[in-house]
Tab-separated table of C-alpha atoms in Angstrom:
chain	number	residue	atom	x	y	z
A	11	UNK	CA	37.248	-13.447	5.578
A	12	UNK	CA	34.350	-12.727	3.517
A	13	UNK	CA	31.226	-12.173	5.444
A	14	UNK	CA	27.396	-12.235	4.117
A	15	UNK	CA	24.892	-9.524	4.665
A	16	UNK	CA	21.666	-10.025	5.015
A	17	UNK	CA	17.705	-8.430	4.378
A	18	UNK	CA	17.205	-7.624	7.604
A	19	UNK	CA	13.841	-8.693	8.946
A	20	UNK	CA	11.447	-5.862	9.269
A	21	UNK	CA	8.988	-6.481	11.778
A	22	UNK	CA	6.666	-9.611	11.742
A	23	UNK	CA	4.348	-8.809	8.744
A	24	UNK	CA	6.982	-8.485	6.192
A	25	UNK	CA	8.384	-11.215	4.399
A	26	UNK	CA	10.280	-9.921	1.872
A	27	UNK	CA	11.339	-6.236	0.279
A	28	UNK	CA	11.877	-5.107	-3.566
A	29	UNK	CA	15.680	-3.443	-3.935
A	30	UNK	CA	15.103	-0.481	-4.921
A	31	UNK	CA	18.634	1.040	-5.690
A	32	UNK	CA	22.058	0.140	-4.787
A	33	UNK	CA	24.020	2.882	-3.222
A	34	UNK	CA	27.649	1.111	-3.769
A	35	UNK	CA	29.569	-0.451	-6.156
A	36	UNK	CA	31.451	-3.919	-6.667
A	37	UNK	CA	34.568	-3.205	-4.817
A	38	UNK	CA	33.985	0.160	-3.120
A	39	UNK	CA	35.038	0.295	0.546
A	40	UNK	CA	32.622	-0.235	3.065
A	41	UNK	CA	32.019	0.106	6.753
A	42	UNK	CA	29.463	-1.247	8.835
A	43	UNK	CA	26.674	0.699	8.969
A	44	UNK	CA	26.750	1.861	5.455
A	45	UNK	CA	23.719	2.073	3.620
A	46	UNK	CA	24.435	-0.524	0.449
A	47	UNK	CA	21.107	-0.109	-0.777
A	48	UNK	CA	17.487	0.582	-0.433
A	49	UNK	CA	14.710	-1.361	-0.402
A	50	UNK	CA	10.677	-1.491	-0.352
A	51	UNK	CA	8.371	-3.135	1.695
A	52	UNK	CA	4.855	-3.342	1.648
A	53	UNK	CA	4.477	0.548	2.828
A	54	UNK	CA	7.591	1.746	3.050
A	55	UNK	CA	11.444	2.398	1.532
A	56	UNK	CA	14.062	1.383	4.480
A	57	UNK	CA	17.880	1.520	3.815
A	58	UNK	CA	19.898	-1.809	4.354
A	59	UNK	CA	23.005	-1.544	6.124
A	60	UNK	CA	26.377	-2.778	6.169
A	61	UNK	CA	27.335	-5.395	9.047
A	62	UNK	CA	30.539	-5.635	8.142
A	63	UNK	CA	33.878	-3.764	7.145
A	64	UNK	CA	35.685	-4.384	4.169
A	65	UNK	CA	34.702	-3.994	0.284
A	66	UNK	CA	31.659	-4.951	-1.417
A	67	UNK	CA	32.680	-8.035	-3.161
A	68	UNK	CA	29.429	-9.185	-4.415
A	69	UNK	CA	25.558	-8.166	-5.166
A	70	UNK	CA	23.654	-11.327	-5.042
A	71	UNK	CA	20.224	-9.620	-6.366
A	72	UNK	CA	20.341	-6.895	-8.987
A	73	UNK	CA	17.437	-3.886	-8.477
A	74	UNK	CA	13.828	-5.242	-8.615
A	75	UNK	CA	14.306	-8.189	-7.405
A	76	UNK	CA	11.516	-9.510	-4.028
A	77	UNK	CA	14.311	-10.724	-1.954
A	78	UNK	CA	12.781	-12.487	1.404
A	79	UNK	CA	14.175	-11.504	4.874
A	80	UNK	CA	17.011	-12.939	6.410
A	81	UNK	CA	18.593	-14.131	2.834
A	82	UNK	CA	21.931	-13.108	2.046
A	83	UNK	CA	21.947	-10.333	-0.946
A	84	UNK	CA	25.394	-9.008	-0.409
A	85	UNK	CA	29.020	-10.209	0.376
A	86	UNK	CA	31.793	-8.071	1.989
A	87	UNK	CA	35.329	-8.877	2.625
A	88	UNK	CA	39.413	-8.038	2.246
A	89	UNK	CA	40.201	-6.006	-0.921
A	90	UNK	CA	40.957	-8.899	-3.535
A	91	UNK	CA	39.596	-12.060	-1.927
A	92	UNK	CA	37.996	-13.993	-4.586
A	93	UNK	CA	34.487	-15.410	-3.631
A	94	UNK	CA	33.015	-18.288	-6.253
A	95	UNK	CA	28.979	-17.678	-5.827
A	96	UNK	CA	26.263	-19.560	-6.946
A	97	UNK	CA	23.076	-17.688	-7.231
A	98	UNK	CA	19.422	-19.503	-7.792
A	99	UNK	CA	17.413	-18.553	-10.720
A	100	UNK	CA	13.999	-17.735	-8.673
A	101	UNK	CA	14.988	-14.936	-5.902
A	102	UNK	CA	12.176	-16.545	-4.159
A	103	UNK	CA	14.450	-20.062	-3.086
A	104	UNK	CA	16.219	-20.880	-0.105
A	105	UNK	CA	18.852	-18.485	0.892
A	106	UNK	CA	21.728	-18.979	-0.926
A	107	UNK	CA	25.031	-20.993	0.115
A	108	UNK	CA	28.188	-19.010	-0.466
A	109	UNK	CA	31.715	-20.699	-0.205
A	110	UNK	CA	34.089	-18.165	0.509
A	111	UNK	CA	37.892	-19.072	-0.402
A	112	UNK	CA	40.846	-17.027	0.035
A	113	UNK	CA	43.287	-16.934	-2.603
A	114	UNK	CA	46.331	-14.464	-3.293
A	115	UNK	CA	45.317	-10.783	-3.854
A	116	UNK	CA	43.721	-10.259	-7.334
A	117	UNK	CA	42.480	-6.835	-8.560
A	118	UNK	CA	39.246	-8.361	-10.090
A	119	UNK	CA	36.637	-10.370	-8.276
A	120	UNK	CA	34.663	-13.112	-10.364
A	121	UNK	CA	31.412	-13.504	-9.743
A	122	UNK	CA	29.832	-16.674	-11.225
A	123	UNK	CA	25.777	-16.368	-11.817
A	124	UNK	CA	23.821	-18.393	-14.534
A	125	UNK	CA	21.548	-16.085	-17.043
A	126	UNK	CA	18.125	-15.748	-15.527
A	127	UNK	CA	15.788	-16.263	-18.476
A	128	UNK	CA	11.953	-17.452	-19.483
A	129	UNK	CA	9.074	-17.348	-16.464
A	130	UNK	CA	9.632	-18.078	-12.443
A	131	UNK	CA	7.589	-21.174	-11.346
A	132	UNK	CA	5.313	-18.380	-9.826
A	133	UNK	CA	4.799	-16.681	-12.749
A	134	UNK	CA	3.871	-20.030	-14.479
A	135	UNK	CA	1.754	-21.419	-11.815
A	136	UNK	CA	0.031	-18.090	-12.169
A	137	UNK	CA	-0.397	-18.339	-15.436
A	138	UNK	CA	-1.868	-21.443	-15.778
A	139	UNK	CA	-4.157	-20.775	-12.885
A	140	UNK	CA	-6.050	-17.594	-14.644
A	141	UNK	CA	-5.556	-18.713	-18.016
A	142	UNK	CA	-2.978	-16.342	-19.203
A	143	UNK	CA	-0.370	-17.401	-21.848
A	144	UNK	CA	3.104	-16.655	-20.997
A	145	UNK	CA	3.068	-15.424	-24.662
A	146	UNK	CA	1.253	-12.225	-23.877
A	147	UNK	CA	3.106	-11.417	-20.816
A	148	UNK	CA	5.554	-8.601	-20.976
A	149	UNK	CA	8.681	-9.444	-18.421
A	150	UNK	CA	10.552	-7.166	-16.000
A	151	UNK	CA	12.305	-9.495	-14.042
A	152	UNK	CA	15.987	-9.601	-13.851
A	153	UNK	CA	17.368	-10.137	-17.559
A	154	UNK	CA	14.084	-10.333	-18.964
A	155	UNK	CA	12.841	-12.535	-16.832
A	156	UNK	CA	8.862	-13.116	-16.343
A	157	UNK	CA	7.644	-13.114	-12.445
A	158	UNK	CA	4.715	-12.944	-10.803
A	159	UNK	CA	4.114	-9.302	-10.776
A	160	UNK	CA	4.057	-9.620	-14.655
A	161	UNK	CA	1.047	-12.547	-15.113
A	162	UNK	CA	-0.829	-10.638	-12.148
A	163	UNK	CA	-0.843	-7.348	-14.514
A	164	UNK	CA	-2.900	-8.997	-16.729
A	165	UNK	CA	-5.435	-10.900	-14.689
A	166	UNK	CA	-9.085	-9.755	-15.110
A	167	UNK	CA	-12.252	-11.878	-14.828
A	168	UNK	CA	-12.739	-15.503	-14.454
A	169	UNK	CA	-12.469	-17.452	-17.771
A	170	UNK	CA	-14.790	-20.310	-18.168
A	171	UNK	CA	-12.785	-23.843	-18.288
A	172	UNK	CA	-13.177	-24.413	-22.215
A	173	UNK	CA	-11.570	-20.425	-22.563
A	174	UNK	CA	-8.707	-21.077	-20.195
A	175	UNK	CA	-7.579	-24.405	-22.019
A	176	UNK	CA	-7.933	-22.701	-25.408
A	177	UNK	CA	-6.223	-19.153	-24.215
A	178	UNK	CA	-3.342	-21.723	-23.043
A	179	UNK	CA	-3.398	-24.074	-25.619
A	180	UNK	CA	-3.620	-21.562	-28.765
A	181	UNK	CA	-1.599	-18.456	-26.799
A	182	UNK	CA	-5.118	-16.183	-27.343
A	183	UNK	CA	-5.568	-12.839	-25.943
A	184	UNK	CA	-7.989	-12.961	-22.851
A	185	UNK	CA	-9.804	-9.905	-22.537
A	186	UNK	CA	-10.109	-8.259	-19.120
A	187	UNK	CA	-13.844	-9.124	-19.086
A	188	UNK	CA	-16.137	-11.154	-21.106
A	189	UNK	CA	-20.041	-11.662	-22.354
A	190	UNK	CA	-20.624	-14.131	-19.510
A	191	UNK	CA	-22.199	-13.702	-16.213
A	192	UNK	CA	-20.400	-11.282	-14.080
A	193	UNK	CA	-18.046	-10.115	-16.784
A	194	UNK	CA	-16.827	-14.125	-17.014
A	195	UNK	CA	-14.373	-14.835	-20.444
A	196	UNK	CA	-15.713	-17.528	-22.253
A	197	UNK	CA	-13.687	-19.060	-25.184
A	198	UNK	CA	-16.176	-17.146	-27.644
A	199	UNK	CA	-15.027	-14.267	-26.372
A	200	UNK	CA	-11.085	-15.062	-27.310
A	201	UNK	CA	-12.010	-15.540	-30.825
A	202	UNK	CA	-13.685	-11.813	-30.761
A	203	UNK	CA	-10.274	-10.255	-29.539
A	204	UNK	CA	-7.382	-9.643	-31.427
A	205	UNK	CA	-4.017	-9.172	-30.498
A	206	UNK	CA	-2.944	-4.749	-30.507
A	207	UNK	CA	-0.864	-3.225	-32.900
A	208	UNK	CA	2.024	-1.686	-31.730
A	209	UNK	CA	2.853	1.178	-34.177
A	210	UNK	CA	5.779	3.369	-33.181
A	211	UNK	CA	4.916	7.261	-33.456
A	212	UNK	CA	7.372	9.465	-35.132
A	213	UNK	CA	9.362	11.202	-32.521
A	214	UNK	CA	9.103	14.815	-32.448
A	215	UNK	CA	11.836	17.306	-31.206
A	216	UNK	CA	10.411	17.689	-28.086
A	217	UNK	CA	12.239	16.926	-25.031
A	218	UNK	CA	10.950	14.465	-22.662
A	219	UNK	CA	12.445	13.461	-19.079
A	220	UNK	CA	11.423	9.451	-17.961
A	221	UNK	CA	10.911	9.256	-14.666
A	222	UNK	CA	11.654	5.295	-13.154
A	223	UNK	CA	8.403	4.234	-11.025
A	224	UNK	CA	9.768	3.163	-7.883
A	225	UNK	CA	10.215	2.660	-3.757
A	226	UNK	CA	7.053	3.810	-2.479
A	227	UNK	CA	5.395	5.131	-5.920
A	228	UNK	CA	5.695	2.112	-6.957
A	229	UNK	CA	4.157	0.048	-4.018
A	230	UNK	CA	1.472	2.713	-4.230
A	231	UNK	CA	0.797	1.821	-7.826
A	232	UNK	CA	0.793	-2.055	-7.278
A	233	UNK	CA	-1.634	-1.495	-4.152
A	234	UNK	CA	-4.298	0.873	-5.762
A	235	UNK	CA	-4.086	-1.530	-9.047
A	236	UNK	CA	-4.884	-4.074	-6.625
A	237	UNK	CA	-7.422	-2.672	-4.934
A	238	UNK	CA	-8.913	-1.853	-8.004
A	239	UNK	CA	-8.872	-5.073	-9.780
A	240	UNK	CA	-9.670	-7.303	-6.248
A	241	UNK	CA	-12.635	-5.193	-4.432
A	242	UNK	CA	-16.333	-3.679	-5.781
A	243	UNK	CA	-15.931	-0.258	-4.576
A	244	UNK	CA	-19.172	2.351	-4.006
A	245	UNK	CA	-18.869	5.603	-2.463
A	246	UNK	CA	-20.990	7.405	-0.851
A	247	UNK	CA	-20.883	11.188	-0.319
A	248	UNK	CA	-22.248	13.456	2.418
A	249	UNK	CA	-21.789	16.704	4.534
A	250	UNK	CA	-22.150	16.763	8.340
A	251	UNK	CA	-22.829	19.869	10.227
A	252	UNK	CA	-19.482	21.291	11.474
A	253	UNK	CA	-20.616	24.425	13.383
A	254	UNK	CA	-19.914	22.080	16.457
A	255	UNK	CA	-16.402	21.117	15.229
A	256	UNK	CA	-15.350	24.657	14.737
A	257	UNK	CA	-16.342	25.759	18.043
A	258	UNK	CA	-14.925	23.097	19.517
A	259	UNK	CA	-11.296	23.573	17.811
A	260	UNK	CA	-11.756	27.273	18.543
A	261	UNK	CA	-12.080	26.580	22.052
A	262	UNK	CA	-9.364	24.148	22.455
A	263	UNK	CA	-7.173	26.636	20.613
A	264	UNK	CA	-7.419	29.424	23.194
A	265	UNK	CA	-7.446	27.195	26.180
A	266	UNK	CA	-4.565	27.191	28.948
A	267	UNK	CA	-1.219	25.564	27.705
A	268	UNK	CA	-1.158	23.388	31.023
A	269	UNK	CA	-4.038	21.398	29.753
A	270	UNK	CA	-1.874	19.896	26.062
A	271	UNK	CA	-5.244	21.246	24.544
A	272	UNK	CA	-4.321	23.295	21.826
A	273	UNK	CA	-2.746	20.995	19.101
A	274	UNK	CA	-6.254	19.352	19.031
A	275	UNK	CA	-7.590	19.393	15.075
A	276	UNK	CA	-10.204	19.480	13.230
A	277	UNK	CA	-9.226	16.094	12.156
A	278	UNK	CA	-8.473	15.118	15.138
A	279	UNK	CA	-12.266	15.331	15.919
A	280	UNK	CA	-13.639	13.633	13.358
A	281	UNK	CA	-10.977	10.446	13.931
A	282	UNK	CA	-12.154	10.664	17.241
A	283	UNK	CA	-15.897	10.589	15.986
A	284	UNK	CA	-14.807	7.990	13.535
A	285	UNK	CA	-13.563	5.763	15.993
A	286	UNK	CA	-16.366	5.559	18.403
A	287	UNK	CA	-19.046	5.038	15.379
A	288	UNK	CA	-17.307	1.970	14.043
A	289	UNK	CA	-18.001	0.543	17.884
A	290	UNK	CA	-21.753	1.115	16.965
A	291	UNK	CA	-20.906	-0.588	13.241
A	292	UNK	CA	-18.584	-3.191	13.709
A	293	UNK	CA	-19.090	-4.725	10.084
A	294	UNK	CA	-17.141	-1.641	8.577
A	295	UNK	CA	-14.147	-2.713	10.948
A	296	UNK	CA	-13.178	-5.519	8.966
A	297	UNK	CA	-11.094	-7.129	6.454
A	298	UNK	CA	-12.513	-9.023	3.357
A	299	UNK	CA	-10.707	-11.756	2.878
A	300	UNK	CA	-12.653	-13.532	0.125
A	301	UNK	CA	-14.423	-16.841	2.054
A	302	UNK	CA	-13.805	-14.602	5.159
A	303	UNK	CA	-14.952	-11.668	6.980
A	304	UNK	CA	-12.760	-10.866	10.169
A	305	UNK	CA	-14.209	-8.488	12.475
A	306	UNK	CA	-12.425	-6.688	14.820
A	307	UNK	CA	-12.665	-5.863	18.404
A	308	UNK	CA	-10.762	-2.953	18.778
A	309	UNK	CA	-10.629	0.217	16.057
A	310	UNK	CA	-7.148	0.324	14.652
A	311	UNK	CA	-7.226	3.663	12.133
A	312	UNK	CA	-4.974	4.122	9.250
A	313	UNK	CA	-4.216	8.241	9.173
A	314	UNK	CA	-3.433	8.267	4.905
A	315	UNK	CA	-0.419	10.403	5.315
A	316	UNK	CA	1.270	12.655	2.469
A	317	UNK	CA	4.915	12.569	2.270
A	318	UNK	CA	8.131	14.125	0.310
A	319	UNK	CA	8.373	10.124	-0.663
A	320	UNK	CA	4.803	9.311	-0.964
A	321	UNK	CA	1.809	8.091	0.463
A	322	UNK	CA	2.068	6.506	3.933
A	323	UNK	CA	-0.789	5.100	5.703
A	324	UNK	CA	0.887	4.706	9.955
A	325	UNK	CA	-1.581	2.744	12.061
A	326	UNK	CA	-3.061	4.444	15.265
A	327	UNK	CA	-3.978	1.180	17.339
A	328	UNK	CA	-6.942	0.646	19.717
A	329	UNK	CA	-8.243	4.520	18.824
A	330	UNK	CA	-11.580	3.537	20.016
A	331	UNK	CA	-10.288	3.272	23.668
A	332	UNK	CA	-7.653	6.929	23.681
A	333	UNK	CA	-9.239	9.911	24.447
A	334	UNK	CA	-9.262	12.886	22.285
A	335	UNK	CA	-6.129	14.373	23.427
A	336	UNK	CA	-4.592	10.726	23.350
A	337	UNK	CA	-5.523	10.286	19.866
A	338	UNK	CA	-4.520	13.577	18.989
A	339	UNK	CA	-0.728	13.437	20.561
A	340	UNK	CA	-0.257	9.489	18.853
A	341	UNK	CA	-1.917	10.560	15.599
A	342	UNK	CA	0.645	13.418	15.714
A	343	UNK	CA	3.255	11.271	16.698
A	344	UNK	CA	2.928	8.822	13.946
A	345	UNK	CA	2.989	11.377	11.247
A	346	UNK	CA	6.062	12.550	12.381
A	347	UNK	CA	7.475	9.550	12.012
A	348	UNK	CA	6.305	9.376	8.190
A	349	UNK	CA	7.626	12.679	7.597
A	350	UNK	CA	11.378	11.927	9.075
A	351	UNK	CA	11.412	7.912	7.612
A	352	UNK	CA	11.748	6.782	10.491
A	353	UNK	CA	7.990	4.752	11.289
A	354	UNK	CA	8.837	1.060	10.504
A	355	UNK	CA	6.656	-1.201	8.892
A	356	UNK	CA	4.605	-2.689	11.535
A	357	UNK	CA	3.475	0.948	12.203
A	358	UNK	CA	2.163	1.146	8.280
A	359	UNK	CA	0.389	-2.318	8.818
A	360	UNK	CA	-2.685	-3.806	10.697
A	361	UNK	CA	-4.881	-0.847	10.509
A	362	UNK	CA	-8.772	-1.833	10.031
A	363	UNK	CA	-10.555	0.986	8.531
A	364	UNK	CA	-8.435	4.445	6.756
A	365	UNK	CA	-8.962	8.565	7.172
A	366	UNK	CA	-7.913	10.154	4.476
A	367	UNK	CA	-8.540	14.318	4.963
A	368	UNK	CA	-7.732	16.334	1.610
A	369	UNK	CA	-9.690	19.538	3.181
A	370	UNK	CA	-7.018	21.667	3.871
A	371	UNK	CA	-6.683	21.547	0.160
A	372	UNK	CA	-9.938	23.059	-0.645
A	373	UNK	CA	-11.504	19.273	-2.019
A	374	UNK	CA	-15.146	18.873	-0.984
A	375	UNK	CA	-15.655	15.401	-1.614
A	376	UNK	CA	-13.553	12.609	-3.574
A	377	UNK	CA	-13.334	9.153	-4.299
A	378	UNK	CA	-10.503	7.136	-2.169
A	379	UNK	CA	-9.734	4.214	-2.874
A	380	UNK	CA	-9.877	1.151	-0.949
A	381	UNK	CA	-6.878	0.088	1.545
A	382	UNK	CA	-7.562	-3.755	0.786
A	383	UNK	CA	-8.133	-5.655	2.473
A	384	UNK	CA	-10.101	-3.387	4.798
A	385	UNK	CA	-14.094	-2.876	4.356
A	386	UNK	CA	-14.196	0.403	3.796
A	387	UNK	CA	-12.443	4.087	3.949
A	388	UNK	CA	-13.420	7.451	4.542
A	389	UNK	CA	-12.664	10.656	2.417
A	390	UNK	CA	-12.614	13.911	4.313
A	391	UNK	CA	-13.062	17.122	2.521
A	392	UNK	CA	-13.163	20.937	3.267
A	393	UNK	CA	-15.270	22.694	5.888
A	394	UNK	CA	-17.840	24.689	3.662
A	395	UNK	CA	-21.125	26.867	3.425
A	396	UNK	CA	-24.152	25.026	2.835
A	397	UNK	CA	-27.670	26.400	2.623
A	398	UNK	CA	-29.664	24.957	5.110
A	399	UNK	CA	-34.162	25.407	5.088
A	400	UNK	CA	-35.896	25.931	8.320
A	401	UNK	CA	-38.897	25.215	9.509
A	402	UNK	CA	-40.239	28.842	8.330
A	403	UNK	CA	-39.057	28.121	4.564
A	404	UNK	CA	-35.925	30.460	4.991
A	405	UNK	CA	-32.607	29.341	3.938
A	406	UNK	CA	-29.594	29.805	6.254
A	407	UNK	CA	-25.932	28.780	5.202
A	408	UNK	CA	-24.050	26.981	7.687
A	409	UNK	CA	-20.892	25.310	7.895
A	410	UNK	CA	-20.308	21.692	6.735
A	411	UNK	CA	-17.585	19.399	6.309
A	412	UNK	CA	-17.583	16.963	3.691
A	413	UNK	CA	-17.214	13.154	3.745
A	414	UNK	CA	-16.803	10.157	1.346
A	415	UNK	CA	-17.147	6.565	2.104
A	416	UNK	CA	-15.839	4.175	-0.137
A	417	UNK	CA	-17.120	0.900	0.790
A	418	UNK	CA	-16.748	-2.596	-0.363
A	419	UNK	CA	-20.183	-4.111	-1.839
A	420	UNK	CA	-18.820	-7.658	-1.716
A	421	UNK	CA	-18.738	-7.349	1.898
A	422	UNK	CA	-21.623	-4.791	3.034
A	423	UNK	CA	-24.594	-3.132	1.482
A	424	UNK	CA	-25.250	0.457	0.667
A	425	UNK	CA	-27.932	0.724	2.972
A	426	UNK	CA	-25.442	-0.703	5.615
A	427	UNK	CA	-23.001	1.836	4.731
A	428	UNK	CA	-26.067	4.761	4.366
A	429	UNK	CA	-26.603	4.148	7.998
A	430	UNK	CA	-23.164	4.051	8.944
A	431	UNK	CA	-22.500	7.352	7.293
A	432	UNK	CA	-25.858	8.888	8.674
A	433	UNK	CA	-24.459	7.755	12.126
A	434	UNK	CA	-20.995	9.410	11.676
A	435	UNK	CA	-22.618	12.807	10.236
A	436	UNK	CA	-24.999	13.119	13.454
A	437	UNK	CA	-21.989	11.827	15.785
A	438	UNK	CA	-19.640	14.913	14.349
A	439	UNK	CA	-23.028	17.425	14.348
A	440	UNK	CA	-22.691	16.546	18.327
A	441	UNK	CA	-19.117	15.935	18.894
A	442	UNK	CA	-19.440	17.860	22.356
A	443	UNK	CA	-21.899	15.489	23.570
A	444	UNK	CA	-20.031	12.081	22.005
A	445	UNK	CA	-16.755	13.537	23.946
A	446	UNK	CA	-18.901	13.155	27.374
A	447	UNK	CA	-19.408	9.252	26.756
């Protein structure tokens, strides 16, 4: 008897996942435990397993569609067995009903789903919400269907009321920003945009290779578009003496293997420095939620993590109460986890402020980008000479390690985060002594 399979829930802060791929067929043989396809959360790419034996009689969501947890998106049964499905137009409904009957053996299954066509009640609501004619929208839905995703990859400022009833009513092109206050659209500024002109360039004989953005490229995409569009980002750059980091690391390096000592980082140090100077600023360890600004009581870092499928961001909870070597062995530990797929996604979410270190690849200082909804993020470069004046007008060079905070003005000030990156430069300057609190 035919038998459904499910999205499988993953963890508590995941609601649904995009299919990616699917690895089988319509009526390839099966087994449980077989991956039948792969799919993205809100971090991550996880493979979706068979739980049952048979052959894949059905796919009840084709590749890029948001399927939520727990809803049916596959049926397996006996070789032959005829299943009559009925699948809703919006993959965001209720999870589907399927009546499974058994007839005599037939070589063909048929499949019964209605032509998905025109916007998703989500995409429409969305629409008419920022003002952005359905006209304008390019779809990539399921047989050309417009979603969400689509409207929200157009959204830019707030339109007055008079510009989002014309832009509606008339189908005009809204700008991304207009002449009013704040970059606000106002219907004058409709008139003043027309719509492009799509020209097709004469294709040469060179040979190209199209690469299909997806799994976690494409979540990365979405996110930094997001953050982008959602957040007013300033960074700040600085360098922090690192002569006590180095001997520090040096000394850890060449200390006895009983102790676990010798794995401790560079970067290590500075999340550990990190961590105990958000204590002193709690307003960078915060989400900005819009109306809201929750602070938190414990430090939960985000270690920005580079991987053979993309960028991965694992969450090292309550780092403000581990001690170095603590932080050190779970930072290590989640990485690892990154690196062999196996973290799952309620170890990519929740963290409350974000590391990212590009210094082993020679980068001073940079420009990350926000992990929204958090308040801010810091950029760690490379460990440099810097020339350095004494009090007797001589220059010295010493070593330095640079940093980057990106903050979020809507939430704090630059002076806020001046101080707050003044604090973290003379915490790592004196790691030694910030280890003995």
């Amino acid at each position: 008897m035919a038998q459904q399979v499910v999205m499988p829930k993953q963890g508590n802060s995941v609601e649904s996942c995009i299919i990616v791929e699917w690895k089988v067929k319509v009526g390839d043989a099966v087994s449980s435990g077989d991956v039948l396809c792969s799919a993205e959360t809100d971090k991550s790419t996880i493979d979706v397993e068979s739980t049952a034996d048979g052959v894949l009689l059905a796919r009840l969501f084709e590749e890029g569609d948001d399927v939520p947890v727990m809803v049916p998106i596959a049926v397996v049964g006996e070789k032959g067995e005829q299943v009559e499905l009925e699948q809703p137009v919006e993959v965001q409904a209720e999870p589907q009903q399927v009546a499974d009957t058994v007839v005599a053996p037939q070589p063909v299954v048929a499949v019964h789903v209605p032509d998905a066509h025109g916007a998703s009640p989500r995409a429409k609501h969305l629409s008419e919400k920022l003002g952005v004619p359905l006209s304008q929208v390019s779809p990539s839905g399921p047989k050309g269907r417009i979603i969400e995703r689509d409207v929200r990859a157009l959204e830019g400022q707030p339109l007055s009321p008079l510009a989002k009833e014309q832009a509606l009513a008339e189908g005009l092109v809204v700008p991304k920003s207009g002449s009013g206050i704040g970059g606000r659209v106002l219907a004058s500024d409709l008139k003043q945009v027309k719509a492009p002109v799509v020209q097709s360039a004469p294709m040469g004989a060179e040979e190209t290779n199209d690469i299909p953005v997806k799994g976690i490229r494409k979540v990365t995409a979405r996110r930094m578009m997001e953050s982008m569009h959602s957040t007013c980002q300033l960074t700040l750059h600085a360098y922090a003496d690192a002569r006590a980091l180095k001997r520090l690391r040096a000394g850890f390096k060449a200390s006895k293997p009983e102790l676990g000592l010798a794995g401790i980082t560079i970067n290590d140090l500075v999340l550990f420095a990190v961590s105990r100077t958000l204590v002193q600023f709690p307003v960078f360890n915060a989400h900005f939620l819009g109306d809201v600004i929750r602070r938190f009581g414990h430090v939960h870092l985000g270690v920005a993590t580079d991987t053979a499928k993309g960028l991965l961001v694992p969450v090292v909870r309550n780092s403000d109460l581990l001690s170095l070597r603590q932080l050190s062995e779970q930072t290590k530990a989640m990485i690892a986890k990154c690196k062999d797929g196996t973290v799952q996604p309620d170890e990519l979410s929740g963290s409350t402020f974000t590391v990212s270190n590009v210094g082993s690849f020679g980068i001073e200082a940079f420009t990350p980008v926000l992990n929204v909804p958090e308040v801010a993020i810091l950029g760690v470069g490379a460990i440099t000479l810097k020339p350095v004046a004494d009090g007797e007008d001589e220059v010295s060079f010493i070593e330095h390690i640079g940093l980057s905070l990106t903050m979020d003005h809507q939430a704090v000030d630059g002076a806020d985060a001046a101080r707050f990156l003044r604090a973290l430069m003379d915490n790592i300057a004196s790691i030694d002594l910030l280890l003995a609190l």
